Tab-separated table of N, CA and C in Angstrom:
chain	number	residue	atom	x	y	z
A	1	UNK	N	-35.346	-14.707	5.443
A	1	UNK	CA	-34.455	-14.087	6.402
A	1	UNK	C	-35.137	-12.819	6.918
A	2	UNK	N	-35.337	-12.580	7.983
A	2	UNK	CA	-35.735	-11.275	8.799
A	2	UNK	C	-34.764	-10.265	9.056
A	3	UNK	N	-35.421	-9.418	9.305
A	3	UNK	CA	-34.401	-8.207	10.046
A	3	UNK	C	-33.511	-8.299	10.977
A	4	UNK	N	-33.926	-9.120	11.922
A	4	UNK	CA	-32.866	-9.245	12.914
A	4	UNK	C	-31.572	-10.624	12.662
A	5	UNK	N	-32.134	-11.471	11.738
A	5	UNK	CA	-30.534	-12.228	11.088
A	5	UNK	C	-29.987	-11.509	10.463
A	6	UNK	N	-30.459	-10.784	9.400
A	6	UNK	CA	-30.222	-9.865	8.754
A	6	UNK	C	-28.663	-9.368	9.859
A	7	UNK	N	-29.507	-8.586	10.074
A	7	UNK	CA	-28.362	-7.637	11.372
A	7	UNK	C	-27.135	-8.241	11.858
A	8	UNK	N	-27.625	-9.487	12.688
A	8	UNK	CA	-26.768	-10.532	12.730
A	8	UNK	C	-25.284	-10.870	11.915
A	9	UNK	N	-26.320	-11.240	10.978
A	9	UNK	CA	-24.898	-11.777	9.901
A	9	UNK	C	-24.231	-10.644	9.443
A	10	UNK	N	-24.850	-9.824	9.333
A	10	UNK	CA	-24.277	-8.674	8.984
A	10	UNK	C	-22.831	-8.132	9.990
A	11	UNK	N	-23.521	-7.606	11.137
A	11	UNK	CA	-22.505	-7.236	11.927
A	11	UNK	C	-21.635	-8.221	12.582
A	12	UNK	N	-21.751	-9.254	12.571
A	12	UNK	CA	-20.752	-10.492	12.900
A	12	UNK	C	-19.385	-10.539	12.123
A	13	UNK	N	-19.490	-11.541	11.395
A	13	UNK	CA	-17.748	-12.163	11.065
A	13	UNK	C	-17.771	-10.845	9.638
A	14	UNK	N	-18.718	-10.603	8.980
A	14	UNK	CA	-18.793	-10.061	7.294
A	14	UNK	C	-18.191	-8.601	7.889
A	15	UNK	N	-18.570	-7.954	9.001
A	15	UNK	CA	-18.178	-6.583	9.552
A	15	UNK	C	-17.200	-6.786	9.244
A	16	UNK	N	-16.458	-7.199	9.902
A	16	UNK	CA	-14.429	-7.779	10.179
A	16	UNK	C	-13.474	-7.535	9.299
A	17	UNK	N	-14.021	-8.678	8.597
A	17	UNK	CA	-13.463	-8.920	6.750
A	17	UNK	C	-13.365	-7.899	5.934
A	18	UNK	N	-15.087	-7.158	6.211
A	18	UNK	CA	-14.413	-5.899	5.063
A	18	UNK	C	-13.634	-5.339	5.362
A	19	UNK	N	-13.869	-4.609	6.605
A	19	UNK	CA	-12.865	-3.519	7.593
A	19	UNK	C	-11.603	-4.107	7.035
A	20	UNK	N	-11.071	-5.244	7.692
A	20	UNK	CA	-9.624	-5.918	7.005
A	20	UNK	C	-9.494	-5.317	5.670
A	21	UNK	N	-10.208	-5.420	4.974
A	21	UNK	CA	-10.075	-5.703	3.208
A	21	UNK	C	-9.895	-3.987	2.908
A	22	UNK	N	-11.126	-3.782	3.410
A	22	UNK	CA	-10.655	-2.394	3.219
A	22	UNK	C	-9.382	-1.309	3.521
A	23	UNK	N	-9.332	-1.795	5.027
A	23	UNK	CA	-8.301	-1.277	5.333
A	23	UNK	C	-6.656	-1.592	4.827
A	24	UNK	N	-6.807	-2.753	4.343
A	24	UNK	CA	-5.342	-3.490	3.623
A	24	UNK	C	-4.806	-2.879	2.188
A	25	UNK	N	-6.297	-2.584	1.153
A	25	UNK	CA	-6.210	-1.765	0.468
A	25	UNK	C	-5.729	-0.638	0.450
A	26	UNK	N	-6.353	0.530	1.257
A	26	UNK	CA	-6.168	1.856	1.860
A	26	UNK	C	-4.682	2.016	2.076
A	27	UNK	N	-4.466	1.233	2.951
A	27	UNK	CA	-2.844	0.875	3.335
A	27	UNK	C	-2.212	0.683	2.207
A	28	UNK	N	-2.431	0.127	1.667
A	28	UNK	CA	-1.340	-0.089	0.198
A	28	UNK	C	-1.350	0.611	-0.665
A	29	UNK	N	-2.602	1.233	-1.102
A	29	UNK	CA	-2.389	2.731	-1.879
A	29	UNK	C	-1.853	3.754	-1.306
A	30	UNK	N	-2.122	4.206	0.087
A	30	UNK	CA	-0.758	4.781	1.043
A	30	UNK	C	0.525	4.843	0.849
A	31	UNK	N	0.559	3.658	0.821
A	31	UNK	CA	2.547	3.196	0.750
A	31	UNK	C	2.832	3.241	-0.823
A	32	UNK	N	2.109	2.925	-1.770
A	32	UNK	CA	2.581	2.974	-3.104
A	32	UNK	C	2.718	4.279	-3.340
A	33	UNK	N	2.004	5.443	-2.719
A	33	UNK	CA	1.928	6.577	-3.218
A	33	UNK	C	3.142	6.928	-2.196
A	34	UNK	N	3.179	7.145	-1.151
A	34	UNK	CA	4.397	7.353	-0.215
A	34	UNK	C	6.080	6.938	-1.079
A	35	UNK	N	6.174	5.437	-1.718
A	35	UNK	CA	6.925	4.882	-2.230
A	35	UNK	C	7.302	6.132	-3.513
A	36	UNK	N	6.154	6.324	-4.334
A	36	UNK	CA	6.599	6.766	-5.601
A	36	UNK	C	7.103	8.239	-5.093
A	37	UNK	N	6.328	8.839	-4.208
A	37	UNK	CA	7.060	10.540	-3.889
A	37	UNK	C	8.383	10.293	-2.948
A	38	UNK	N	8.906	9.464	-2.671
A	38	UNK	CA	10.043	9.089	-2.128
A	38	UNK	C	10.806	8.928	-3.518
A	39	UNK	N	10.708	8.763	-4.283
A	39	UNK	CA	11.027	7.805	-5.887
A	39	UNK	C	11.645	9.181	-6.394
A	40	UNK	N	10.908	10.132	-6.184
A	40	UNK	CA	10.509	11.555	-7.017
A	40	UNK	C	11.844	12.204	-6.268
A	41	UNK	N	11.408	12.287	-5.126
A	41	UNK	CA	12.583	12.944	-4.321
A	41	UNK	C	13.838	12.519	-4.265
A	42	UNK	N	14.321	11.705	-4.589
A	42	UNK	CA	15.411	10.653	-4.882
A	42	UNK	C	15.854	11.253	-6.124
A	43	UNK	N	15.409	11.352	-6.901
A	43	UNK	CA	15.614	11.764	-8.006
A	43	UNK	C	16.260	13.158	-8.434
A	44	UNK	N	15.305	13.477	-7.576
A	44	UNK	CA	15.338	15.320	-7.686
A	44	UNK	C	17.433	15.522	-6.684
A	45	UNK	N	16.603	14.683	-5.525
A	45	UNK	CA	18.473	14.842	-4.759
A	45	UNK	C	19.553	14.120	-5.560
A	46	UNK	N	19.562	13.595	-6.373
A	46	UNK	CA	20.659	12.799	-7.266
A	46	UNK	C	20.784	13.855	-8.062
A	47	UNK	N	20.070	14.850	-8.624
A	47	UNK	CA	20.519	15.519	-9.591
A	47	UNK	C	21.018	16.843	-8.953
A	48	UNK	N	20.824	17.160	-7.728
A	48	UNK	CA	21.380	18.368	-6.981
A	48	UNK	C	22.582	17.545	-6.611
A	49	UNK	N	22.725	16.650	-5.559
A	49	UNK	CA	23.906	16.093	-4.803
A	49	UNK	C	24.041	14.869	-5.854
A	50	UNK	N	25.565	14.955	-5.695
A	50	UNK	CA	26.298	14.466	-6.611
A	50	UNK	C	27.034	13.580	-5.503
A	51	UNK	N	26.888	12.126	-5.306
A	51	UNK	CA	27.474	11.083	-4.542
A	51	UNK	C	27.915	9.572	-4.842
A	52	UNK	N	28.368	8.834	-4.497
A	52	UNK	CA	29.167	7.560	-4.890
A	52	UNK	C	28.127	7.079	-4.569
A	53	UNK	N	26.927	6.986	-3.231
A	53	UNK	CA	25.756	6.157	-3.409
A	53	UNK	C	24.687	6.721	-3.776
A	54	UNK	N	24.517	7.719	-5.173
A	54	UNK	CA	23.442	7.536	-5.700
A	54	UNK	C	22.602	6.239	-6.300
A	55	UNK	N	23.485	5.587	-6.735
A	55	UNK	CA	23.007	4.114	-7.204
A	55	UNK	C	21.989	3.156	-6.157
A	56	UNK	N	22.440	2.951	-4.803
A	56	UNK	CA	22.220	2.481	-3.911
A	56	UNK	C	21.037	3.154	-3.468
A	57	UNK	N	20.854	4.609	-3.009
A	57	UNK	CA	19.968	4.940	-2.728
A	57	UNK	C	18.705	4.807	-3.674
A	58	UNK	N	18.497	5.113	-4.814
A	58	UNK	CA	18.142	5.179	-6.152
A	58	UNK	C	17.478	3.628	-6.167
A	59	UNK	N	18.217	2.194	-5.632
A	59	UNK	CA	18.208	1.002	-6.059
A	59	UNK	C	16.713	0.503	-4.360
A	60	UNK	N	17.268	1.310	-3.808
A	60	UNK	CA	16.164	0.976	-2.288
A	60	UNK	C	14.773	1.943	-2.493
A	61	UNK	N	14.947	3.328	-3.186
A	61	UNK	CA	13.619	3.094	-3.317
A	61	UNK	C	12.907	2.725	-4.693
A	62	UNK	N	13.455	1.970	-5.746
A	62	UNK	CA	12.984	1.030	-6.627
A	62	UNK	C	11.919	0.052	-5.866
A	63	UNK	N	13.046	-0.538	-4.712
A	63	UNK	CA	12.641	-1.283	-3.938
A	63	UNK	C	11.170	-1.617	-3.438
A	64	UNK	N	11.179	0.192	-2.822
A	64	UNK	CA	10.196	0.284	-1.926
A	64	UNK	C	8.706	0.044	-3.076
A	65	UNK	N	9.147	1.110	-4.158
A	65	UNK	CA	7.891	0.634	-5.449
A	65	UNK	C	7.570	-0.639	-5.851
A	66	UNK	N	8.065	-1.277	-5.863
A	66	UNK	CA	8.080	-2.978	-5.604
A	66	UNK	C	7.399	-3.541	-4.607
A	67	UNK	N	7.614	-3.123	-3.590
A	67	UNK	CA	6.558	-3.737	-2.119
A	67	UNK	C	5.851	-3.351	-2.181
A	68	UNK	N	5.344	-1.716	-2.575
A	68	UNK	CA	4.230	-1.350	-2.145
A	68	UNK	C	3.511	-1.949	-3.560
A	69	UNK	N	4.007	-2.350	-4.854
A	69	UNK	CA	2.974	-2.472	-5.686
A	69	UNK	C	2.698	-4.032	-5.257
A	70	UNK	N	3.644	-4.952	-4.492
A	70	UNK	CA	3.229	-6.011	-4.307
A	70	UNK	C	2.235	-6.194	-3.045
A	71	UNK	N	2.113	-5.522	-2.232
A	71	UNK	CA	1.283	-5.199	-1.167
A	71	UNK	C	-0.295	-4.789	-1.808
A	72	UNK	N	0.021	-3.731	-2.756
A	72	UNK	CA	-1.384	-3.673	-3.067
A	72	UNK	C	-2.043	-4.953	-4.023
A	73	UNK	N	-1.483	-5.696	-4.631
A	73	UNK	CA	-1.786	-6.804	-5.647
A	73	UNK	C	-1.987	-7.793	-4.726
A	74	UNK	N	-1.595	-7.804	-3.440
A	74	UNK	CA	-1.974	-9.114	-2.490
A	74	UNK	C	-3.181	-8.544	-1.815
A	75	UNK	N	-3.138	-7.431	-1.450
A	75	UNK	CA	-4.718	-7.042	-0.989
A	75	UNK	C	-5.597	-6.866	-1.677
A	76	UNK	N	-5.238	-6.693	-3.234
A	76	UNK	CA	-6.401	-6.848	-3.733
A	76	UNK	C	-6.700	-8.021	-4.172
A	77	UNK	N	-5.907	-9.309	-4.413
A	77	UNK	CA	-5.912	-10.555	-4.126
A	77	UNK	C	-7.118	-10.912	-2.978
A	78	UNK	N	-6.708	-10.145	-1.769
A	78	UNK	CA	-7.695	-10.630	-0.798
A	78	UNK	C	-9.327	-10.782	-0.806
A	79	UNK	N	-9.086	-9.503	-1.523
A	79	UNK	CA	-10.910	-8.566	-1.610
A	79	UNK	C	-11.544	-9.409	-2.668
């Protein structure tokens, strides 16, 4: 293989994929970390405000820790 397939294959379809891969990752450690300081703050306001939907609120961002850990386990699935 020479330099210039080299290059080729390189910057063709393999460019793409990582970018994707990478970027799907990135993204999902984003949101898991976004998820858990949402988690934190939830927490912190349940124990100042005192409400009938603490449960509910409390139960959505469980939630969100859930997607984002399933988001990152499918992208890293991908890679």
């Amino acid at each position: 293989m020479d330099f210039s397939q080299f290059i080729n294959q390189f910057l063709g379809r393999e460019i793409f994929t990582l970018f994707f891969k990478v970027f799907s990752v990135v993204f999902s450690l984003l949101y898991l970390i976004y998820s858990l300081v949402i988690y934190k703050q939830t927490q912190v306001m349940t124990r100042t405000l005192e409400s009938q939907e603490t449960t509910l609120i409390q139960l959505i961002s469980l939630i969100q820790i859930i997607i984002g850990l399933a988001l990152l386990f499918v992208s890293l699935l991908i890679v």
